[in-house]
PDB file of C-alpha atoms in Angstrom:
ATOM      1  CA  MET A   1     186.227-239.541-177.219  1.00  0.00           C
ATOM      2  CA  ASN A   2     189.379-238.370-178.993  1.00  0.00           C
ATOM      3  CA  ALA A   3     191.838-235.726-177.788  1.00  0.00           C
ATOM      4  CA  LYS A   4     190.350-232.910-179.885  1.00  0.00           C
ATOM      5  CA  ALA A   5     186.860-233.603-178.539  1.00  0.00           C
ATOM      6  CA  LEU A   6     188.209-233.521-174.974  1.00  0.00           C
ATOM      7  CA  ILE A   7     189.903-230.178-175.629  1.00  0.00           C
ATOM      8  CA  LEU A   8     186.706-228.677-177.050  1.00  0.00           C
ATOM      9  CA  LEU A   9     184.747-230.028-174.076  1.00  0.00           C
ATOM     10  CA  ALA A  10     187.232-228.427-171.679  1.00  0.00           C
ATOM     11  CA  LEU A  11     186.866-225.100-173.486  1.00  0.00           C
ATOM     12  CA  GLN A  12     183.068-225.291-173.312  1.00  0.00           C
ATOM     13  CA  ILE A  13     183.208-226.070-169.579  1.00  0.00           C
ATOM     14  CA  ALA A  14     185.643-223.182-169.035  1.00  0.00           C
ATOM     15  CA  ILE A  15     183.426-220.686-170.865  1.00  0.00           C
ATOM     16  CA  ALA A  16     180.256-221.906-169.171  1.00  0.00           C
ATOM     17  CA  GLY A  17     182.009-221.762-165.793  1.00  0.00           C
ATOM     18  CA  THR A  18     183.102-218.193-166.441  1.00  0.00           C
ATOM     19  CA  VAL A  19     179.530-217.169-167.293  1.00  0.00           C
ATOM     20  CA  PHE A  20     178.341-218.948-164.115  1.00  0.00           C
ATOM     21  CA  THR A  21     180.662-216.718-162.057  1.00  0.00           C
ATOM     22  CA  TYR A  22     179.095-213.659-163.722  1.00  0.00           C
ATOM     23  CA  GLY A  23     175.716-214.897-162.505  1.00  0.00           C
ATOM     24  CA  LEU A  24     177.032-215.192-158.958  1.00  0.00           C
ATOM     25  CA  ARG A  25     177.582-211.403-158.926  1.00  0.00           C
ATOM     26  CA  ALA A  26     174.945-210.226-161.386  1.00  0.00           C
ATOM     27  CA  THR A  27     171.792-208.362-160.458  1.00  0.00           C
ATOM     28  CA  TYR A  28     168.620-207.813-162.460  1.00  0.00           C
ATOM     29  CA  ASP A  29     169.611-204.154-162.848  1.00  0.00           C
ATOM     30  CA  ASP A  30     172.839-205.320-164.525  1.00  0.00           C
ATOM     31  CA  LEU A  31     170.904-207.353-167.082  1.00  0.00           C
ATOM     32  CA  LEU A  32     168.576-204.430-167.831  1.00  0.00           C
ATOM     33  CA  TYR A  33     171.324-201.792-167.883  1.00  0.00           C
ATOM     34  CA  ILE A  34     171.540-201.456-171.662  1.00  0.00           C
ATOM     35  CA  VAL A  35     167.787-201.854-172.185  1.00  0.00           C
ATOM     36  CA  LYS A  36     167.217-198.760-170.040  1.00  0.00           C
ATOM     37  CA  ARG A  37     169.616-196.793-172.266  1.00  0.00           C
ATOM     38  CA  PRO A  38     168.069-197.044-175.753  1.00  0.00           C
ATOM     39  CA  ALA A  39     170.549-194.651-177.399  1.00  0.00           C
ATOM     40  CA  LEU A  40     173.500-196.733-176.208  1.00  0.00           C
ATOM     41  CA  LEU A  41     171.689-199.912-177.255  1.00  0.00           C
ATOM     42  CA  LEU A  42     171.056-198.533-180.751  1.00  0.00           C
ATOM     43  CA  ARG A  43     174.695-197.470-181.195  1.00  0.00           C
ATOM     44  CA  SER A  44     175.830-200.898-180.020  1.00  0.00           C
ATOM     45  CA  LEU A  45     173.598-202.709-182.508  1.00  0.00           C
ATOM     46  CA  ILE A  46     174.698-200.429-185.365  1.00  0.00           C
ATOM     47  CA  ALA A  47     178.387-200.971-184.574  1.00  0.00           C
ATOM     48  CA  MET A  48     178.190-204.735-184.281  1.00  0.00           C
ATOM     49  CA  LEU A  49     175.387-205.788-186.609  1.00  0.00           C
ATOM     50  CA  VAL A  50     175.456-203.158-189.370  1.00  0.00           C
ATOM     51  CA  ILE A  51     178.882-201.556-189.773  1.00  0.00           C
ATOM     52  CA  MET A  52     180.959-204.712-189.243  1.00  0.00           C
ATOM     53  CA  PRO A  53     179.050-206.907-191.745  1.00  0.00           C
ATOM     54  CA  LEU A  54     179.268-204.083-194.313  1.00  0.00           C
ATOM     55  CA  MET A  55     182.997-203.799-193.693  1.00  0.00           C
ATOM     56  CA  VAL A  56     183.460-207.556-194.187  1.00  0.00           C
ATOM     57  CA  VAL A  57     181.440-207.470-197.416  1.00  0.00           C
ATOM     58  CA  THR A  58     183.790-204.730-198.651  1.00  0.00           C
ATOM     59  CA  CYS A  59     186.841-206.855-197.804  1.00  0.00           C
ATOM     60  CA  VAL A  60     185.380-209.874-199.610  1.00  0.00           C
ATOM     61  CA  TYR A  61     184.727-207.789-202.708  1.00  0.00           C
ATOM     62  CA  PHE A  62     188.067-205.980-202.898  1.00  0.00           C
ATOM     63  CA  LEU A  63     190.512-208.535-201.450  1.00  0.00           C
ATOM     64  CA  ASP A  64     191.372-211.859-203.051  1.00  0.00           C
ATOM     65  CA  LEU A  65     190.404-213.904-200.010  1.00  0.00           C
ATOM     66  CA  PRO A  66     190.500-217.704-199.784  1.00  0.00           C
ATOM     67  CA  GLN A  67     187.070-219.197-199.240  1.00  0.00           C
ATOM     68  CA  PRO A  68     187.723-220.246-195.587  1.00  0.00           C
ATOM     69  CA  THR A  69     188.810-216.694-194.736  1.00  0.00           C
ATOM     70  CA  ALA A  70     185.804-215.076-196.402  1.00  0.00           C
ATOM     71  CA  VAL A  71     183.335-217.482-194.780  1.00  0.00           C
ATOM     72  CA  VAL A  72     184.905-217.141-191.310  1.00  0.00           C
ATOM     73  CA  LEU A  73     184.873-213.331-191.446  1.00  0.00           C
ATOM     74  CA  LEU A  74     181.279-213.258-192.671  1.00  0.00           C
ATOM     75  CA  ALA A  75     180.281-215.674-189.899  1.00  0.00           C
ATOM     76  CA  LEU A  76     182.143-213.641-187.272  1.00  0.00           C
ATOM     77  CA  SER A  77     180.472-210.418-188.400  1.00  0.00           C
ATOM     78  CA  VAL A  78     177.007-211.800-187.588  1.00  0.00           C
ATOM     79  CA  SER A  79     177.959-213.633-184.377  1.00  0.00           C
ATOM     80  CA  PRO A  80     177.205-212.212-180.905  1.00  0.00           C
ATOM     81  CA  VAL A  81     179.779-211.198-178.315  1.00  0.00           C
ATOM     82  CA  PRO A  82     181.890-213.865-176.596  1.00  0.00           C
ATOM     83  CA  PRO A  83     181.132-214.896-172.994  1.00  0.00           C
ATOM     84  CA  LEU A  84     184.581-213.636-171.917  1.00  0.00           C
ATOM     85  CA  LEU A  85     183.738-209.997-172.738  1.00  0.00           C
ATOM     86  CA  PRO A  86     183.066-208.863-169.129  1.00  0.00           C
ATOM     87  CA  GLN A  87     186.345-210.468-168.051  1.00  0.00           C
ATOM     88  CA  LYS A  88     188.239-208.520-170.738  1.00  0.00           C
ATOM     89  CA  GLU A  89     186.552-205.310-169.595  1.00  0.00           C
ATOM     90  CA  ARG A  90     187.645-205.963-166.012  1.00  0.00           C
ATOM     91  CA  LYS A  91     191.263-206.265-167.209  1.00  0.00           C
ATOM     92  CA  ALA A  92     190.933-202.842-168.809  1.00  0.00           C
ATOM     93  CA  GLY A  93     190.641-201.344-165.366  1.00  0.00           C
ATOM     94  CA  GLY A  94     187.035-201.703-164.293  1.00  0.00           C
ATOM     95  CA  SER A  95     184.785-204.193-162.596  1.00  0.00           C
ATOM     96  CA  ILE A  96     182.356-206.479-164.394  1.00  0.00           C
ATOM     97  CA  ALA A  97     180.445-203.580-165.889  1.00  0.00           C
ATOM     98  CA  PRO A  98     176.650-203.817-166.140  1.00  0.00           C
ATOM     99  CA  TYR A  99     176.961-202.682-169.745  1.00  0.00           C
ATOM    100  CA  GLY A 100     179.225-205.616-170.640  1.00  0.00           C
ATOM    101  CA  LEU A 101     176.962-208.148-168.945  1.00  0.00           C
ATOM    102  CA  GLY A 102     173.802-206.631-170.404  1.00  0.00           C
ATOM    103  CA  LEU A 103     175.347-206.499-173.876  1.00  0.00           C
ATOM    104  CA  LEU A 104     176.287-210.170-173.587  1.00  0.00           C
ATOM    105  CA  VAL A 105     172.673-211.170-172.926  1.00  0.00           C
ATOM    106  CA  VAL A 106     170.966-208.737-175.314  1.00  0.00           C
ATOM    107  CA  LEU A 107     173.224-209.579-178.275  1.00  0.00           C
ATOM    108  CA  ALA A 108     172.711-213.292-177.670  1.00  0.00           C
ATOM    109  CA  LEU A 109     168.949-212.773-177.891  1.00  0.00           C
ATOM    110  CA  VAL A 110     169.052-210.366-180.812  1.00  0.00           C
ATOM    111  CA  SER A 111     171.422-212.566-182.817  1.00  0.00           C
ATOM    112  CA  ILE A 112     168.761-215.272-183.061  1.00  0.00           C
ATOM    113  CA  ILE A 113     166.762-212.835-185.220  1.00  0.00           C
ATOM    114  CA  THR A 114     169.504-210.804-186.897  1.00  0.00           C
ATOM    115  CA  MET A 115     171.734-213.683-188.001  1.00  0.00           C
ATOM    116  CA  PRO A 116     169.196-215.208-190.448  1.00  0.00           C
ATOM    117  CA  LEU A 117     168.338-211.710-191.765  1.00  0.00           C
ATOM    118  CA  THR A 118     171.968-210.772-192.353  1.00  0.00           C
ATOM    119  CA  ILE A 119     172.733-214.110-193.960  1.00  0.00           C
ATOM    120  CA  ALA A 120     169.736-213.571-196.263  1.00  0.00           C
ATOM    121  CA  ALA A 121     171.407-210.303-197.305  1.00  0.00           C
ATOM    122  CA  PHE A 122     174.651-212.229-197.944  1.00  0.00           C
ATOM    123  CA  ASN A 123     172.688-214.620-200.159  1.00  0.00           C
ATOM    124  CA  TRP A 124     171.520-211.648-202.213  1.00  0.00           C
ATOM    125  CA  LEU A 125     175.022-210.196-202.507  1.00  0.00           C
ATOM    126  CA  PHE A 126     177.011-213.352-203.261  1.00  0.00           C
ATOM    127  CA  ASP A 127     176.558-216.057-205.849  1.00  0.00           C
ATOM    128  CA  GLN A 128     177.106-218.947-203.461  1.00  0.00           C
ATOM    129  CA  PRO A 129     174.294-219.058-200.905  1.00  0.00           C
ATOM    130  CA  PHE A 130     174.777-219.185-197.158  1.00  0.00           C
ATOM    131  CA  ALA A 131     172.634-220.984-194.636  1.00  0.00           C
ATOM    132  CA  VAL A 132     172.425-220.957-190.870  1.00  0.00           C
ATOM    133  CA  GLY A 133     171.536-223.769-188.512  1.00  0.00           C
ATOM    134  CA  LEU A 134     169.158-221.868-186.245  1.00  0.00           C
ATOM    135  CA  THR A 135     168.656-224.842-183.929  1.00  0.00           C
ATOM    136  CA  ALA A 136     172.415-225.173-183.443  1.00  0.00           C
ATOM    137  CA  ILE A 137     172.757-221.447-182.713  1.00  0.00           C
ATOM    138  CA  ILE A 138     169.938-221.464-180.170  1.00  0.00           C
ATOM    139  CA  GLY A 139     171.484-224.538-178.526  1.00  0.00           C
ATOM    140  CA  ILE A 140     174.877-222.850-178.176  1.00  0.00           C
ATOM    141  CA  VAL A 141     173.330-219.645-176.814  1.00  0.00           C
ATOM    142  CA  LEU A 142     171.266-221.563-174.270  1.00  0.00           C
ATOM    143  CA  LYS A 143     174.076-223.892-173.237  1.00  0.00           C
ATOM    144  CA  MET A 144     176.939-221.397-173.028  1.00  0.00           C
ATOM    145  CA  ILE A 145     175.214-218.161-171.995  1.00  0.00           C
ATOM    146  CA  PHE A 146     171.677-218.339-170.639  1.00  0.00           C
ATOM    147  CA  ALA A 147     171.816-221.625-168.711  1.00  0.00           C
ATOM    148  CA  PRO A 148     175.061-220.968-166.747  1.00  0.00           C
ATOM    149  CA  LEU A 149     174.124-217.311-166.171  1.00  0.00           C
ATOM    150  CA  ALA A 150     170.681-218.240-164.830  1.00  0.00           C
ATOM    151  CA  ALA A 151     172.228-220.987-162.702  1.00  0.00           C
ATOM    152  CA  GLY A 152     174.712-218.518-161.209  1.00  0.00           C
ATOM    153  CA  ILE A 153     171.984-215.978-160.426  1.00  0.00           C
ATOM    154  CA  PHE A 154     169.758-218.650-158.867  1.00  0.00           C
ATOM    155  CA  PHE A 155     172.632-220.062-156.796  1.00  0.00           C
ATOM    156  CA  SER A 156     173.617-216.609-155.517  1.00  0.00           C
ATOM    157  CA  ARG A 157     170.026-215.954-154.431  1.00  0.00           C
ATOM    158  CA  LEU A 158     169.707-219.365-152.788  1.00  0.00           C
ATOM    159  CA  MET A 159     173.097-219.374-151.011  1.00  0.00           C
ATOM    160  CA  PRO A 160     174.644-215.890-151.291  1.00  0.00           C
ATOM    161  CA  ARG A 161     177.506-216.457-148.831  1.00  0.00           C
ATOM    162  CA  VAL A 162     178.524-219.748-150.424  1.00  0.00           C
ATOM    163  CA  GLY A 163     178.343-218.104-153.850  1.00  0.00           C
ATOM    164  CA  LEU A 164     180.760-215.363-152.810  1.00  0.00           C
ATOM    165  CA  ARG A 165     183.173-217.942-151.407  1.00  0.00           C
ATOM    166  CA  LEU A 166     183.043-219.997-154.586  1.00  0.00           C
ATOM    167  CA  LEU A 167     183.511-217.009-156.885  1.00  0.00           C
ATOM    168  CA  ARG A 168     187.309-216.816-156.829  1.00  0.00           C
ATOM    169  CA  PRO A 169     188.128-220.579-156.930  1.00  0.00           C
ATOM    170  CA  LEU A 170     185.579-221.203-159.704  1.00  0.00           C
ATOM    171  CA  ARG A 171     187.006-218.343-161.735  1.00  0.00           C
ATOM    172  CA  LEU A 172     190.518-219.714-161.224  1.00  0.00           C
ATOM    173  CA  VAL A 173     189.486-223.205-162.350  1.00  0.00           C
ATOM    174  CA  ALA A 174     187.654-221.826-165.401  1.00  0.00           C
ATOM    175  CA  THR A 175     190.612-219.643-166.397  1.00  0.00           C
ATOM    176  CA  THR A 176     193.059-222.540-165.962  1.00  0.00           C
ATOM    177  CA  LEU A 177     190.921-224.831-168.109  1.00  0.00           C
ATOM    178  CA  LEU A 178     190.625-222.134-170.757  1.00  0.00           C
ATOM    179  CA  VAL A 179     194.386-221.517-170.923  1.00  0.00           C
ATOM    180  CA  ILE A 180     195.176-225.241-171.053  1.00  0.00           C
ATOM    181  CA  GLY A 181     192.514-225.878-173.687  1.00  0.00           C
ATOM    182  CA  VAL A 182     193.639-223.039-175.951  1.00  0.00           C
ATOM    183  CA  ALA A 183     197.300-224.066-175.610  1.00  0.00           C
ATOM    184  CA  ALA A 184     196.490-227.702-176.424  1.00  0.00           C
ATOM    185  CA  LEU A 185     194.319-226.712-179.390  1.00  0.00           C
ATOM    186  CA  LEU A 186     197.064-224.455-180.762  1.00  0.00           C
ATOM    187  CA  ALA A 187     199.754-227.086-180.217  1.00  0.00           C
ATOM    188  CA  GLY A 188     197.761-229.618-182.206  1.00  0.00           C
ATOM    189  CA  SER A 189     196.990-227.333-185.129  1.00  0.00           C
ATOM    190  CA  TRP A 190     199.833-224.809-185.362  1.00  0.00           C
ATOM    191  CA  ARG A 191     200.971-226.154-188.742  1.00  0.00           C
ATOM    192  CA  ALA A 192     197.509-225.639-190.209  1.00  0.00           C
ATOM    193  CA  VAL A 193     197.317-222.180-188.606  1.00  0.00           C
ATOM    194  CA  TRP A 194     200.684-221.261-190.099  1.00  0.00           C
ATOM    195  CA  SER A 195     199.624-222.482-193.531  1.00  0.00           C
ATOM    196  CA  ALA A 196     196.453-220.346-193.266  1.00  0.00           C
ATOM    197  CA  ILE A 197     198.572-217.192-193.022  1.00  0.00           C
ATOM    198  CA  GLY A 198     198.493-215.683-196.468  1.00  0.00           C
ATOM    199  CA  GLN A 199     198.885-212.041-197.341  1.00  0.00           C
ATOM    200  CA  SER A 200     195.180-211.441-197.988  1.00  0.00           C
ATOM    201  CA  THR A 201     194.071-213.572-195.033  1.00  0.00           C
ATOM    202  CA  ILE A 202     196.154-211.810-192.411  1.00  0.00           C
ATOM    203  CA  VAL A 203     195.339-208.390-193.895  1.00  0.00           C
ATOM    204  CA  ALA A 204     191.601-209.108-193.811  1.00  0.00           C
ATOM    205  CA  ILE A 205     191.751-210.327-190.207  1.00  0.00           C
ATOM    206  CA  LEU A 206     193.797-207.295-189.145  1.00  0.00           C
ATOM    207  CA  VAL A 207     191.324-204.962-190.860  1.00  0.00           C
ATOM    208  CA  PHE A 208     188.368-206.698-189.195  1.00  0.00           C
ATOM    209  CA  VAL A 209     189.832-206.518-185.691  1.00  0.00           C
ATOM    210  CA  LEU A 210     191.191-202.977-186.023  1.00  0.00           C
ATOM    211  CA  ALA A 211     187.916-201.703-187.484  1.00  0.00           C
ATOM    212  CA  GLY A 212     186.059-203.361-184.605  1.00  0.00           C
ATOM    213  CA  PHE A 213     188.139-201.528-182.008  1.00  0.00           C
ATOM    214  CA  VAL A 214     187.848-198.164-183.785  1.00  0.00           C
ATOM    215  CA  VAL A 215     184.108-198.392-184.539  1.00  0.00           C
ATOM    216  CA  GLY A 216     183.230-199.704-181.093  1.00  0.00           C
ATOM    217  CA  HIS A 217     185.349-197.117-179.309  1.00  0.00           C
ATOM    218  CA  LEU A 218     183.856-194.212-181.252  1.00  0.00           C
ATOM    219  CA  LEU A 219     180.228-195.318-180.993  1.00  0.00           C
ATOM    220  CA  GLY A 220     180.585-196.409-177.363  1.00  0.00           C
ATOM    221  CA  GLY A 221     181.602-192.934-176.162  1.00  0.00           C
ATOM    222  CA  PRO A 222     181.620-190.452-174.637  1.00  0.00           C
ATOM    223  CA  LYS A 223     181.816-192.515-171.421  1.00  0.00           C
ATOM    224  CA  GLN A 224     185.124-194.347-171.267  1.00  0.00           C
ATOM    225  CA  GLU A 225     183.688-197.515-169.734  1.00  0.00           C
ATOM    226  CA  HIS A 226     181.089-197.753-172.504  1.00  0.00           C
ATOM    227  CA  ALA A 227     183.718-197.169-175.204  1.00  0.00           C
ATOM    228  CA  THR A 228     185.924-199.904-173.736  1.00  0.00           C
ATOM    229  CA  VAL A 229     183.161-202.510-173.634  1.00  0.00           C
ATOM    230  CA  LEU A 230     181.804-201.776-177.108  1.00  0.00           C
ATOM    231  CA  ALA A 231     185.298-201.713-178.671  1.00  0.00           C
ATOM    232  CA  LEU A 232     186.114-205.136-177.217  1.00  0.00           C
ATOM    233  CA  ALA A 233     182.671-206.473-178.158  1.00  0.00           C
ATOM    234  CA  THR A 234     182.791-205.233-181.750  1.00  0.00           C
ATOM    235  CA  ALA A 235     186.226-206.716-182.405  1.00  0.00           C
ATOM    236  CA  SER A 236     185.658-209.958-180.462  1.00  0.00           C
ATOM    237  CA  ARG A 237     182.944-212.357-181.597  1.00  0.00           C
ATOM    238  CA  HIS A 238     181.704-215.726-180.384  1.00  0.00           C
ATOM    239  CA  PRO A 239     184.011-218.337-181.990  1.00  0.00           C
ATOM    240  CA  ALA A 240     181.706-221.314-181.377  1.00  0.00           C
ATOM    241  CA  ILE A 241     178.748-219.696-183.134  1.00  0.00           C
ATOM    242  CA  ALA A 242     180.937-218.475-186.000  1.00  0.00           C
ATOM    243  CA  LEU A 243     182.324-221.988-186.443  1.00  0.00           C
ATOM    244  CA  ALA A 244     178.805-223.456-186.378  1.00  0.00           C
ATOM    245  CA  VAL A 245     177.657-221.068-189.114  1.00  0.00           C
ATOM    246  CA  ALA A 246     180.727-221.671-191.276  1.00  0.00           C
ATOM    247  CA  SER A 247     180.608-225.470-190.877  1.00  0.00           C
ATOM    248  CA  ALA A 248     176.883-225.585-191.627  1.00  0.00           C
ATOM    249  CA  ASN A 249     177.520-223.947-194.999  1.00  0.00           C
ATOM    250  CA  TYR A 250     180.712-225.755-196.031  1.00  0.00           C
ATOM    251  CA  PRO A 251     181.175-228.947-193.969  1.00  0.00           C
ATOM    252  CA  GLY A 252     184.328-230.021-195.803  1.00  0.00           C
ATOM    253  CA  GLU A 253     186.288-226.787-195.446  1.00  0.00           C
ATOM    254  CA  PRO A 254     189.057-226.386-192.795  1.00  0.00           C
ATOM    255  CA  PHE A 255     187.730-223.342-190.931  1.00  0.00           C
ATOM    256  CA  ALA A 256     189.335-224.013-187.535  1.00  0.00           C
ATOM    257  CA  PRO A 257     192.865-222.771-188.480  1.00  0.00           C
ATOM    258  CA  THR A 258     191.514-219.450-189.814  1.00  0.00           C
ATOM    259  CA  LEU A 259     189.344-219.045-186.718  1.00  0.00           C
ATOM    260  CA  ILE A 260     192.285-219.771-184.416  1.00  0.00           C
ATOM    261  CA  LEU A 261     194.357-217.225-186.342  1.00  0.00           C
ATOM    262  CA  TYR A 262     191.598-214.653-185.807  1.00  0.00           C
ATOM    263  CA  LEU A 263     191.522-215.388-182.066  1.00  0.00           C
ATOM    264  CA  LEU A 264     195.299-214.969-181.820  1.00  0.00           C
ATOM    265  CA  VAL A 265     195.274-211.676-183.732  1.00  0.00           C
ATOM    266  CA  CYS A 266     192.333-210.350-181.725  1.00  0.00           C
ATOM    267  CA  THR A 267     193.961-211.285-178.418  1.00  0.00           C
ATOM    268  CA  LEU A 268     197.289-209.693-179.351  1.00  0.00           C
ATOM    269  CA  MET A 269     195.653-206.504-180.627  1.00  0.00           C
ATOM    270  CA  ALA A 270     193.485-206.244-177.504  1.00  0.00           C
ATOM    271  CA  ILE A 271     196.545-206.079-175.235  1.00  0.00           C
ATOM    272  CA  PRO A 272     197.709-202.546-176.208  1.00  0.00           C
ATOM    273  CA  TYR A 273     194.125-201.277-176.262  1.00  0.00           C
ATOM    274  CA  VAL A 274     193.420-202.627-172.777  1.00  0.00           C
ATOM    275  CA  LYS A 275     196.698-201.146-171.479  1.00  0.00           C
ATOM    276  CA  TRP A 276     195.845-197.791-173.039  1.00  0.00           C
ATOM    277  CA  GLN A 277     192.408-197.732-171.439  1.00  0.00           C
ATOM    278  CA  ARG A 278     193.849-198.772-168.090  1.00  0.00           C
ATOM    279  CA  SER A 279     196.375-195.932-168.226  1.00  0.00           C
ATOM    280  CA  ARG A 280     193.605-193.477-169.112  1.00  0.00           C
ATOM    281  CA  ARG A 281     191.614-194.637-166.099  1.00  0.00           C
ATOM    282  CA  ALA A 282     194.669-194.168-163.872  1.00  0.00           C
ATOM    283  CA  VAL A 283     195.287-190.646-165.186  1.00  0.00           C
ATOM    284  CA  TYR A 284     191.628-189.742-164.710  1.00  0.00           C
ATOM    285  CA  ALA A 285     191.667-191.129-161.160  1.00  0.00           C
ATOM    286  CA  ARG A 286     194.724-189.011-160.261  1.00  0.00           C
ATOM    287  CA  THR A 287     193.320-185.790-161.718  1.00  0.00           C
ATOM    288  CA  SER A 288     189.759-186.139-160.417  1.00  0.00           C
TER     289      SER A 288
END
């Protein structure tokens, strides 16, 4: 196993470990939170699975995008939310919100149906057809979301006190692995990432991320916690699934640098938004 494979394995373990810690604290009411709120569910699906793909199609038509950039953005627009979404929401000033956890599970399920449908629409719009490896997508969803989440829930029911004691150290280990893995991946590919920065590429990525925050925030309201979760979810998509879709269509293309560039831009743009939402929570807490 080479160094790159070890780094990717460490990242997968980190993400799965993070989802396992969600399961240690999750309840069945958390998982059904969004299902019991159909209006919020509908707005979430429209923001993530309708508006964002349409926005990416517009960028592809009107911007002179390199093929890796266009394919990555199209793949991101149909991918579900990343497993780190509830952790991002907690940094914005709240706990692991039931909405964030429920959205994580529901979008993973829905994406199995919506991804082939949306890609069929892309085939109709563009000359070069797209395809999706459904088996690969289901495998990623099961391995990185459902399996660790179910394991965490089962463990917490079997040994609740042990689960609470393990929560903090497991989260620390998962976060450490994630930081080390991302740093190692960036160190090994920073030249390719730098070469992927072209005027149209960086503009398209900025438009995608900014539109995700704006659309998610507006459709997630009026509750602030809902707006925060949906804004982060709409801008942030699952990188592993997006990479699987892109690689399945064009195996020889270098998609990883463009995807890493997207992750960097999304992370940097999330910082001021999270700080803004945290300050709003603090002001509301003082005045209430």
